[in-house]
Amino acid sequence: MLGGLGPNGLMALLSVIVFGASVILLWRPGESPILLFTFVYPWLQASAAIFHANWLGIPLADYSQVGGDTELAASLTLIGLLCLAAGMRLGAGGWDWRTGEQTRAMALAHPVSDWFKLYFQYALASAAIMIGGSQIAPGLMQVLLGISALRWAFFYLLAYASFLRPAASRQFLYGAFAFELLTSIGGFFSDFKTVFFFLLMALLASQLRPTARASVGIAVVAAMALSLGVVWTAVKNEYRAYVSGGASAQIVAVDASAQWSKLAELAQRLDGAALANGADQLIRRLSYTEFFGVVLERVPQMVPHEDGAIWFDALIRPFTPRMFFPWKTEIDDSMRTYIFTGGLTRPREGTSISLGYVAESYIDFRMFGMMACLALFGYALGRTYKILLSWRRSRGALGMALASAAIFGATFLEASITKTLGGFVGSLLAAWLICRWGVPKWCPWVVDDRA
């Protein structure tokens, strides 16, 4: 309510209306909230600037640090996300309460230790496949990344089965959570937020009614996630320069102990002013409409529309692996951003700065065409969820978990559609391989064999 008061009240009202309508469309009690999450997180990215500007008491037009029509960009993004939500709702079909009940029964039919073994075995197997495959067949990297990303499906299953049971039986979940969190901190990107997101989705799917003690635990986890985000935002530039050895590349050139030592050193040096600045930059980093605002002032006035070229390239890339098409060009998000923002960012080796899939849809199809494009994209995501949930080889809890992991990559507004579709198709192919060859021999008990 406080965020809605200020010079951008109408924009805040639009944001709230879009949020409410999309939640009504996508909320499916007892099921994975992945479709809802695919809307909510980019909605936060589209709305953060609105509420932050209201908090600061400035018009949205003065909020952007790079200029551009930020107000129009935020409006188009919110409407586009509503179209995305409507498409997902059409693709997924209506909600059936029996789906959640059947999934719940499957999760409770096996002890938590079985779900932990499943997660642990897949994590080891996918790591081995990733390491070996990247050396033997680097041209199939997209599929290998898809196989690696699907470990989150098995983490989700473990978390979901754990939340359905008393707190005393969650030691396996705590161990897996600690492992994922600790191994994610220290890399070039330190992608520690993913484990929190899947934990939250499993918690919502379980429909757990937390006790007072559990509520405190949830609050502590949420505070931990927020604190890590602020600290990481404050130190990441200096930390990345250190771990890359000064190279202009997204690499880690130091060992794990040096990574942790440097992180600890940088964190200890933070004072109140640095943390406040980190919090401000975190909000601004979460918001991702500024580049789109600049694009709106340049396309088509200075740079013509692409008339579908970006989406067409994104659609055909996953089906032309570099192993068989060695002449395929590299994906260069930064160059695309450089061109369509008039040199706002300068391409450098080792960097990747994207316009985001909403801005790319506008560049391809203009204002009205982008809405239809986003609705079709949403339909594809929703249909994928429905198919994996009902396919005889993944029916039930496994399909819900695989759909969550496969669709998760499409939840970030800053992602280029070229990489998003590539990751999505790679994850689906990996899911098919797992369900076709792995599950029948490895864990047939995770599939609902009802007629």
Coordinates of C-alpha atoms in Angstrom, one line a residue:
M1 CA 0.0 0.0 0.0
L2 CA 2.8 2.4 0.9
G3 CA 4.5 1.6 -2.4
G4 CA 1.4 2.6 -4.3
L5 CA 1.4 6.1 -2.9
G6 CA 3.5 8.6 -4.8
P7 CA 3.9 10.2 -8.1
N8 CA 3.4 6.9 -10.0
G9 CA 0.1 5.9 -8.4
L10 CA -1.6 4.9 -11.7
M11 CA 1.4 2.8 -12.7
A12 CA 1.2 1.1 -9.3
L13 CA -2.5 0.5 -9.8
L14 CA -1.8 -1.1 -13.2
S15 CA 0.8 -3.4 -11.6
V16 CA -1.6 -4.5 -8.8
I17 CA -4.4 -5.2 -11.3
V18 CA -2.1 -7.3 -13.5
F19 CA -0.8 -9.2 -10.5
G20 CA -4.3 -10.0 -9.2
A21 CA -5.6 -11.1 -12.5
S22 CA -2.6 -13.3 -13.2
V23 CA -2.7 -15.0 -9.8
I24 CA -6.4 -15.8 -10.4
L25 CA -5.4 -17.4 -13.7
L26 CA -2.4 -19.3 -12.5
W27 CA -2.9 -20.4 -8.9
R28 CA -3.3 -24.2 -8.7
P29 CA -3.6 -25.4 -5.1
G30 CA -1.7 -28.6 -4.3
E31 CA 0.4 -28.4 -7.5
S32 CA 3.8 -26.9 -8.2
P33 CA 3.5 -23.1 -8.6
I34 CA 6.0 -23.0 -11.4
L35 CA 3.6 -21.3 -13.8
L36 CA 2.7 -18.7 -11.2
F37 CA 6.4 -18.2 -10.4
T38 CA 7.1 -17.7 -14.1
F39 CA 4.8 -14.7 -13.9
V40 CA 5.5 -13.4 -10.4
Y41 CA 9.3 -13.0 -10.7
P42 CA 9.3 -11.0 -14.0
W43 CA 6.3 -9.1 -12.5
L44 CA 8.6 -8.1 -9.7
Q45 CA 11.2 -7.1 -12.2
A46 CA 8.7 -5.0 -14.1
S47 CA 7.2 -3.4 -11.0
A48 CA 10.3 -2.8 -8.8
A49 CA 11.1 0.5 -10.4
I50 CA 7.5 1.7 -10.0
F51 CA 7.4 1.1 -6.2
H52 CA 11.0 2.1 -5.6
A53 CA 10.4 5.4 -7.5
N54 CA 7.3 6.0 -5.4
W55 CA 9.3 5.3 -2.2
L56 CA 11.9 7.8 -3.4
G57 CA 9.2 10.3 -4.3
I58 CA 10.3 10.8 -7.9
P59 CA 8.5 10.2 -11.3
L60 CA 9.3 7.0 -13.0
A61 CA 10.7 9.1 -15.9
D62 CA 13.4 10.3 -13.6
Y63 CA 14.2 6.9 -12.1
S64 CA 16.2 5.4 -14.9
Q65 CA 19.9 5.9 -14.9
V66 CA 20.2 5.5 -18.6
G67 CA 17.3 7.5 -19.9
G68 CA 14.6 6.1 -22.2
D69 CA 10.8 5.9 -21.9
T70 CA 10.7 3.9 -18.7
E71 CA 7.0 4.4 -18.0
L72 CA 6.0 3.1 -21.4
A73 CA 8.4 0.2 -21.0
A74 CA 7.0 -0.8 -17.6
S75 CA 3.4 -0.5 -18.9
L76 CA 4.1 -2.7 -22.0
T77 CA 6.0 -5.2 -19.9
L78 CA 3.2 -5.6 -17.4
I79 CA 0.6 -6.0 -20.1
G80 CA 2.9 -8.4 -21.9
L81 CA 3.2 -10.5 -18.7
L82 CA -0.6 -10.6 -18.4
C83 CA -0.7 -12.0 -22.0
L84 CA 2.0 -14.5 -21.0
A85 CA -0.1 -15.6 -18.0
A86 CA -3.3 -15.9 -20.1
G87 CA -1.3 -18.1 -22.5
M88 CA 0.0 -20.3 -19.7
R89 CA -3.5 -20.7 -18.4
L90 CA -4.8 -21.8 -21.8
G91 CA -1.9 -24.2 -22.3
A92 CA -2.2 -25.8 -18.9
G93 CA -6.0 -26.1 -19.0
G94 CA -8.3 -26.0 -16.0
W95 CA -7.3 -26.9 -12.4
D96 CA -8.3 -30.4 -11.1
W97 CA -8.0 -30.9 -7.4
R98 CA -7.4 -34.6 -7.9
T99 CA -4.0 -33.9 -9.4
G100 CA -2.6 -32.5 -6.2
E101 CA -4.1 -35.2 -4.2
Q102 CA -2.6 -38.0 -6.4
T103 CA 0.8 -36.3 -6.3
R104 CA 0.6 -35.9 -2.5
A105 CA -0.3 -39.6 -2.2
M106 CA 2.7 -40.6 -4.3
A107 CA 5.1 -38.5 -2.3
L108 CA 3.8 -40.0 1.0
A109 CA 4.0 -43.6 -0.4
H110 CA 7.8 -43.6 0.0
P111 CA 10.0 -42.6 2.8
V112 CA 12.0 -39.3 2.6
S113 CA 15.2 -41.4 2.5
D114 CA 14.1 -42.8 -0.9
W115 CA 13.6 -39.3 -2.3
F116 CA 17.0 -38.2 -0.9
K117 CA 18.7 -41.1 -2.6
L118 CA 17.0 -40.2 -5.9
Y119 CA 18.2 -36.6 -5.6
F120 CA 21.7 -37.6 -4.6
Q121 CA 22.2 -40.3 -7.2
Y122 CA 20.9 -37.9 -10.0
A123 CA 23.1 -35.1 -8.8
L124 CA 26.2 -37.3 -9.0
A125 CA 25.2 -38.8 -12.3
S126 CA 24.5 -35.5 -13.9
A127 CA 27.7 -34.0 -12.7
A128 CA 29.7 -36.9 -14.2
I129 CA 27.8 -36.7 -17.5
M130 CA 28.4 -32.9 -17.6
I131 CA 32.1 -33.2 -17.0
G132 CA 32.6 -36.2 -19.3
G133 CA 30.3 -34.9 -22.0
S134 CA 31.8 -31.4 -22.2
Q135 CA 35.1 -33.0 -23.1
I136 CA 33.9 -35.7 -25.4
A137 CA 31.0 -33.9 -27.2
P138 CA 31.2 -30.1 -26.5
G139 CA 28.9 -29.5 -29.5
L140 CA 26.0 -31.0 -27.4
M141 CA 26.5 -28.6 -24.6
Q142 CA 22.8 -27.5 -24.6
V143 CA 21.6 -31.0 -23.9
L144 CA 24.3 -31.5 -21.2
L145 CA 23.2 -28.3 -19.5
G146 CA 19.6 -29.5 -19.7
I147 CA 20.6 -32.7 -18.0
S148 CA 22.4 -30.8 -15.3
A149 CA 19.5 -28.4 -14.7
L150 CA 17.1 -31.2 -14.1
R151 CA 18.7 -32.0 -10.8
W152 CA 16.4 -29.3 -9.5
A153 CA 13.5 -31.6 -10.3
F154 CA 14.8 -34.2 -7.9
F155 CA 15.6 -31.5 -5.3
Y156 CA 12.0 -30.3 -5.6
L157 CA 10.7 -33.9 -5.1
L158 CA 12.8 -34.2 -2.0
A159 CA 11.6 -30.9 -0.6
Y160 CA 8.0 -31.6 -1.4
A161 CA 8.0 -35.0 0.2
S162 CA 9.7 -33.6 3.3
F163 CA 7.3 -30.7 3.8
L164 CA 4.4 -33.2 3.7
R165 CA 5.8 -34.8 6.8
P166 CA 6.6 -33.7 10.4
A167 CA 9.6 -31.4 10.9
A168 CA 11.6 -34.2 12.5
S169 CA 11.9 -36.1 9.2
R170 CA 13.5 -33.2 7.3
Q171 CA 17.1 -33.8 8.0
F172 CA 17.7 -35.0 4.5
L173 CA 16.2 -31.9 3.1
Y174 CA 18.4 -29.7 5.3
G175 CA 21.5 -31.5 4.2
A176 CA 20.6 -31.2 0.5
F177 CA 19.7 -27.5 1.0
A178 CA 23.0 -26.8 2.7
F179 CA 24.9 -28.6 -0.1
E180 CA 23.2 -26.7 -2.9
L181 CA 23.7 -23.4 -1.1
L182 CA 27.3 -23.8 -0.2
T183 CA 28.3 -25.2 -3.7
S184 CA 26.5 -22.3 -5.4
I185 CA 28.4 -19.6 -3.4
G186 CA 31.8 -18.8 -4.6
G187 CA 31.5 -19.2 -8.4
F188 CA 31.6 -16.4 -10.9
F189 CA 27.8 -15.8 -10.7
S190 CA 27.1 -17.3 -7.2
D191 CA 23.6 -18.4 -8.3
F192 CA 22.5 -19.1 -4.7
K193 CA 18.9 -17.9 -5.3
T194 CA 17.8 -21.0 -7.2
V195 CA 17.8 -23.3 -4.2
F196 CA 15.6 -20.8 -2.3
F197 CA 13.2 -20.6 -5.2
F198 CA 12.7 -24.4 -5.5
L199 CA 12.4 -24.7 -1.7
L200 CA 9.6 -22.1 -1.8
M201 CA 7.8 -23.8 -4.7
A202 CA 7.9 -27.1 -2.8
L203 CA 6.6 -25.4 0.3
L204 CA 3.7 -23.8 -1.5
A205 CA 2.8 -27.1 -3.3
S206 CA 2.7 -29.0 -0.1
Q207 CA 0.1 -26.6 1.3
L208 CA 1.9 -26.7 4.7
R209 CA 0.3 -24.8 7.5
P210 CA 3.3 -23.7 9.5
T211 CA 3.4 -23.6 13.2
A212 CA 4.8 -20.6 15.0
R213 CA 8.2 -22.3 15.2
A214 CA 8.1 -23.1 11.5
S215 CA 7.1 -19.6 10.7
V216 CA 10.2 -18.3 12.4
G217 CA 12.3 -20.7 10.4
I218 CA 10.7 -19.5 7.2
A219 CA 11.3 -15.9 8.1
V220 CA 15.0 -16.7 8.9
V221 CA 15.4 -18.4 5.5
A222 CA 13.8 -15.4 3.8
A223 CA 16.1 -13.0 5.7
M224 CA 19.1 -15.1 4.7
A225 CA 18.2 -15.0 1.1
L226 CA 17.7 -11.2 1.1
S227 CA 20.9 -10.7 3.1
L228 CA 22.9 -12.8 0.7
G229 CA 21.5 -10.8 -2.2
V230 CA 22.5 -7.5 -0.7
V231 CA 26.0 -8.6 0.3
W232 CA 26.6 -10.2 -3.1
T233 CA 25.4 -7.1 -5.0
A234 CA 27.8 -5.0 -2.9
V235 CA 30.9 -7.2 -3.5
K236 CA 30.4 -8.9 -6.8
N237 CA 32.3 -6.6 -9.1
E238 CA 35.5 -6.7 -7.0
Y239 CA 35.0 -10.4 -6.3
R240 CA 34.6 -11.3 -10.0
A241 CA 37.7 -9.3 -10.9
Y242 CA 39.6 -11.4 -8.3
V243 CA 38.4 -14.9 -9.2
S244 CA 38.8 -14.3 -12.9
G245 CA 42.4 -13.3 -12.4
G246 CA 41.8 -10.0 -14.1
A247 CA 40.8 -11.7 -17.3
S248 CA 37.8 -10.4 -19.3
A249 CA 36.0 -13.7 -19.2
Q250 CA 33.4 -15.5 -17.0
I251 CA 35.9 -17.9 -15.5
V252 CA 37.2 -18.9 -12.1
A253 CA 41.0 -19.0 -12.0
V254 CA 41.4 -19.6 -8.2
D255 CA 40.7 -22.6 -6.0
A256 CA 37.7 -22.9 -3.7
S257 CA 39.5 -21.9 -0.5
A258 CA 40.7 -18.7 -2.2
Q259 CA 37.2 -17.9 -3.4
W260 CA 35.7 -18.3 0.1
S261 CA 38.6 -16.3 1.7
K262 CA 38.1 -13.4 -0.7
L263 CA 34.3 -13.4 -0.2
A264 CA 34.8 -13.4 3.6
E265 CA 37.3 -10.5 3.3
L266 CA 35.0 -8.4 1.1
A267 CA 32.0 -9.1 3.3
Q268 CA 33.9 -8.1 6.5
R269 CA 34.9 -4.7 4.9
L270 CA 31.2 -3.7 4.3
D271 CA 29.9 -0.9 6.5
G272 CA 26.4 0.5 6.8
A273 CA 26.8 2.8 3.8
A274 CA 28.0 0.0 1.6
L275 CA 25.1 -2.3 2.6
A276 CA 22.6 0.5 2.0
N277 CA 24.1 1.1 -1.4
G278 CA 24.0 -2.7 -2.0
A279 CA 20.3 -2.8 -1.1
D280 CA 19.6 0.1 -3.5
Q281 CA 21.6 -1.5 -6.3
L282 CA 19.8 -4.8 -5.6
I283 CA 16.4 -3.2 -6.2
R284 CA 17.7 -1.5 -9.3
R285 CA 19.3 -4.7 -10.6
L286 CA 16.0 -6.6 -9.9
S287 CA 14.2 -4.0 -12.1
Y288 CA 14.7 -4.8 -15.8
T289 CA 12.8 -2.3 -17.9
E290 CA 15.5 0.4 -18.4
F291 CA 17.0 -1.1 -21.6
F292 CA 13.5 -1.6 -23.0
G293 CA 12.8 2.1 -22.4
V294 CA 15.8 3.0 -24.4
V295 CA 14.8 0.6 -27.2
L296 CA 11.4 2.2 -27.4
E297 CA 13.0 5.5 -28.2
R298 CA 15.3 4.0 -30.9
V299 CA 13.1 1.4 -32.6
P300 CA 11.9 2.1 -35.2
Q301 CA 12.9 5.7 -35.2
M302 CA 16.6 5.0 -35.6
V303 CA 16.9 1.2 -36.0
P304 CA 14.2 -0.8 -37.9
H305 CA 12.1 -3.7 -36.4
E306 CA 13.5 -7.1 -37.1
D307 CA 10.2 -8.6 -38.2
G308 CA 10.7 -11.9 -36.4
A309 CA 14.4 -12.5 -37.1
I310 CA 15.3 -12.7 -33.4
W311 CA 12.6 -15.2 -32.5
F312 CA 13.2 -17.2 -35.7
D313 CA 16.9 -17.6 -34.8
A314 CA 15.9 -18.6 -31.3
L315 CA 13.5 -21.3 -32.5
I316 CA 15.9 -22.9 -35.0
R317 CA 19.1 -22.8 -32.8
P318 CA 18.2 -25.7 -30.5
F319 CA 17.7 -28.0 -33.5
T320 CA 21.0 -27.1 -35.1
P321 CA 23.6 -28.4 -32.6
R322 CA 27.1 -27.1 -33.2
M323 CA 28.4 -30.7 -33.5
F324 CA 26.5 -31.0 -36.8
F325 CA 26.4 -27.3 -37.7
P326 CA 29.9 -26.0 -36.9
W327 CA 29.4 -22.8 -38.8
K328 CA 26.5 -21.7 -36.5
T329 CA 27.2 -18.2 -35.1
E330 CA 27.8 -17.6 -31.5
I331 CA 25.1 -16.0 -29.3
D332 CA 26.2 -12.4 -28.6
D333 CA 23.6 -10.8 -26.3
S334 CA 25.9 -7.8 -25.5
M335 CA 26.2 -6.9 -29.2
R336 CA 22.5 -7.0 -29.7
T337 CA 22.1 -4.7 -26.6
Y338 CA 24.8 -2.5 -28.0
I339 CA 23.1 -2.1 -31.4
F340 CA 19.5 -1.5 -30.1
T341 CA 20.4 0.9 -27.3
G342 CA 22.8 2.9 -29.4
G343 CA 26.0 1.9 -27.6
L344 CA 24.6 2.1 -24.1
T345 CA 26.7 -1.0 -23.2
R346 CA 30.0 -1.9 -24.9
P347 CA 30.5 -5.6 -25.8
R348 CA 33.5 -7.0 -24.0
E349 CA 34.9 -10.5 -23.9
G350 CA 33.4 -12.5 -21.0
T351 CA 30.3 -10.3 -20.6
S352 CA 26.7 -11.0 -21.4
I353 CA 24.2 -8.2 -21.2
S354 CA 20.8 -8.9 -22.6
L355 CA 17.8 -6.8 -23.6
G356 CA 15.4 -9.4 -22.2
Y357 CA 12.8 -11.4 -24.0
V358 CA 10.0 -8.7 -23.7
A359 CA 12.2 -6.0 -25.4
E360 CA 13.3 -8.5 -28.1
S361 CA 9.6 -9.4 -28.8
Y362 CA 8.9 -5.7 -29.3
I363 CA 11.9 -5.4 -31.7
D364 CA 10.6 -8.3 -33.7
F365 CA 6.8 -7.7 -33.7
R366 CA 6.0 -4.1 -32.5
M367 CA 3.7 -3.3 -29.6
F368 CA 0.6 -5.3 -30.6
G369 CA 2.5 -8.2 -32.2
M370 CA 4.6 -8.7 -29.1
M371 CA 1.5 -9.3 -27.0
A372 CA 0.4 -12.2 -29.3
C373 CA 4.0 -13.5 -29.3
L374 CA 4.2 -13.6 -25.5
A375 CA 0.8 -15.2 -25.3
L376 CA 1.9 -18.0 -27.6
F377 CA 5.1 -18.4 -25.6
G378 CA 3.0 -18.7 -22.4
Y379 CA 0.8 -21.3 -24.1
A380 CA 3.8 -23.4 -25.0
L381 CA 5.0 -23.3 -21.3
G382 CA 1.6 -24.2 -20.0
R383 CA 1.1 -27.0 -22.5
T384 CA 4.5 -28.4 -21.5
Y385 CA 3.4 -28.4 -17.9
K386 CA 0.2 -30.3 -18.8
I387 CA 1.9 -32.8 -21.1
L388 CA 4.6 -33.7 -18.6
L389 CA 2.0 -34.0 -15.8
S390 CA -0.2 -36.4 -17.9
W391 CA 2.4 -38.3 -20.0
R392 CA 2.4 -42.0 -19.0
R393 CA 6.1 -42.0 -18.6
S394 CA 6.2 -39.0 -16.2
R395 CA 2.6 -38.9 -14.8
G396 CA 2.3 -37.5 -11.3
A397 CA 5.0 -36.2 -9.1
L398 CA 7.8 -36.8 -11.5
G399 CA 6.1 -34.9 -14.3
M400 CA 5.3 -32.0 -12.0
A401 CA 9.0 -31.8 -10.9
L402 CA 10.4 -32.1 -14.4
A403 CA 8.1 -29.4 -15.6
S404 CA 9.1 -27.1 -12.8
A405 CA 12.8 -27.6 -13.6
A406 CA 12.4 -27.2 -17.4
I407 CA 10.2 -24.1 -17.2
F408 CA 12.2 -22.5 -14.5
G409 CA 14.7 -21.0 -17.0
A410 CA 11.9 -19.0 -18.6
T411 CA 11.2 -17.0 -15.4
F412 CA 13.8 -14.2 -15.7
L413 CA 12.9 -11.0 -17.5
E414 CA 16.5 -10.2 -18.3
A415 CA 17.1 -13.5 -20.2
S416 CA 17.4 -13.3 -24.0
I417 CA 14.8 -15.4 -25.8
T418 CA 17.7 -17.0 -27.7
K419 CA 19.2 -18.5 -24.6
T420 CA 15.8 -19.1 -22.9
L421 CA 14.4 -21.2 -25.7
G422 CA 17.7 -23.1 -26.1
G423 CA 17.7 -24.0 -22.4
F424 CA 14.0 -24.9 -22.5
V425 CA 14.4 -27.2 -25.5
G426 CA 17.6 -28.7 -24.0
S427 CA 15.8 -29.4 -20.7
L428 CA 12.8 -31.0 -22.5
L429 CA 15.1 -33.3 -24.5
A430 CA 16.9 -34.2 -21.3
A431 CA 13.6 -34.9 -19.6
W432 CA 12.5 -37.2 -22.5
L433 CA 15.8 -39.1 -22.2
I434 CA 15.4 -39.5 -18.5
C435 CA 11.7 -40.7 -18.7
R436 CA 12.3 -42.9 -21.7
W437 CA 15.5 -44.7 -20.6
G438 CA 16.4 -43.7 -17.0
V439 CA 13.2 -44.0 -15.0
P440 CA 12.0 -47.4 -16.1
K441 CA 15.3 -49.0 -15.0
W442 CA 16.4 -46.6 -12.2
C443 CA 13.2 -45.5 -10.4
P444 CA 9.9 -46.8 -11.9
W445 CA 8.2 -46.1 -8.6
V446 CA 8.2 -42.4 -9.1
V447 CA 5.6 -42.6 -12.0
D448 CA 1.9 -42.9 -11.3
D449 CA 0.9 -46.1 -13.2
R450 CA -2.9 -45.6 -12.9
A451 CA -4.8 -46.2 -16.1

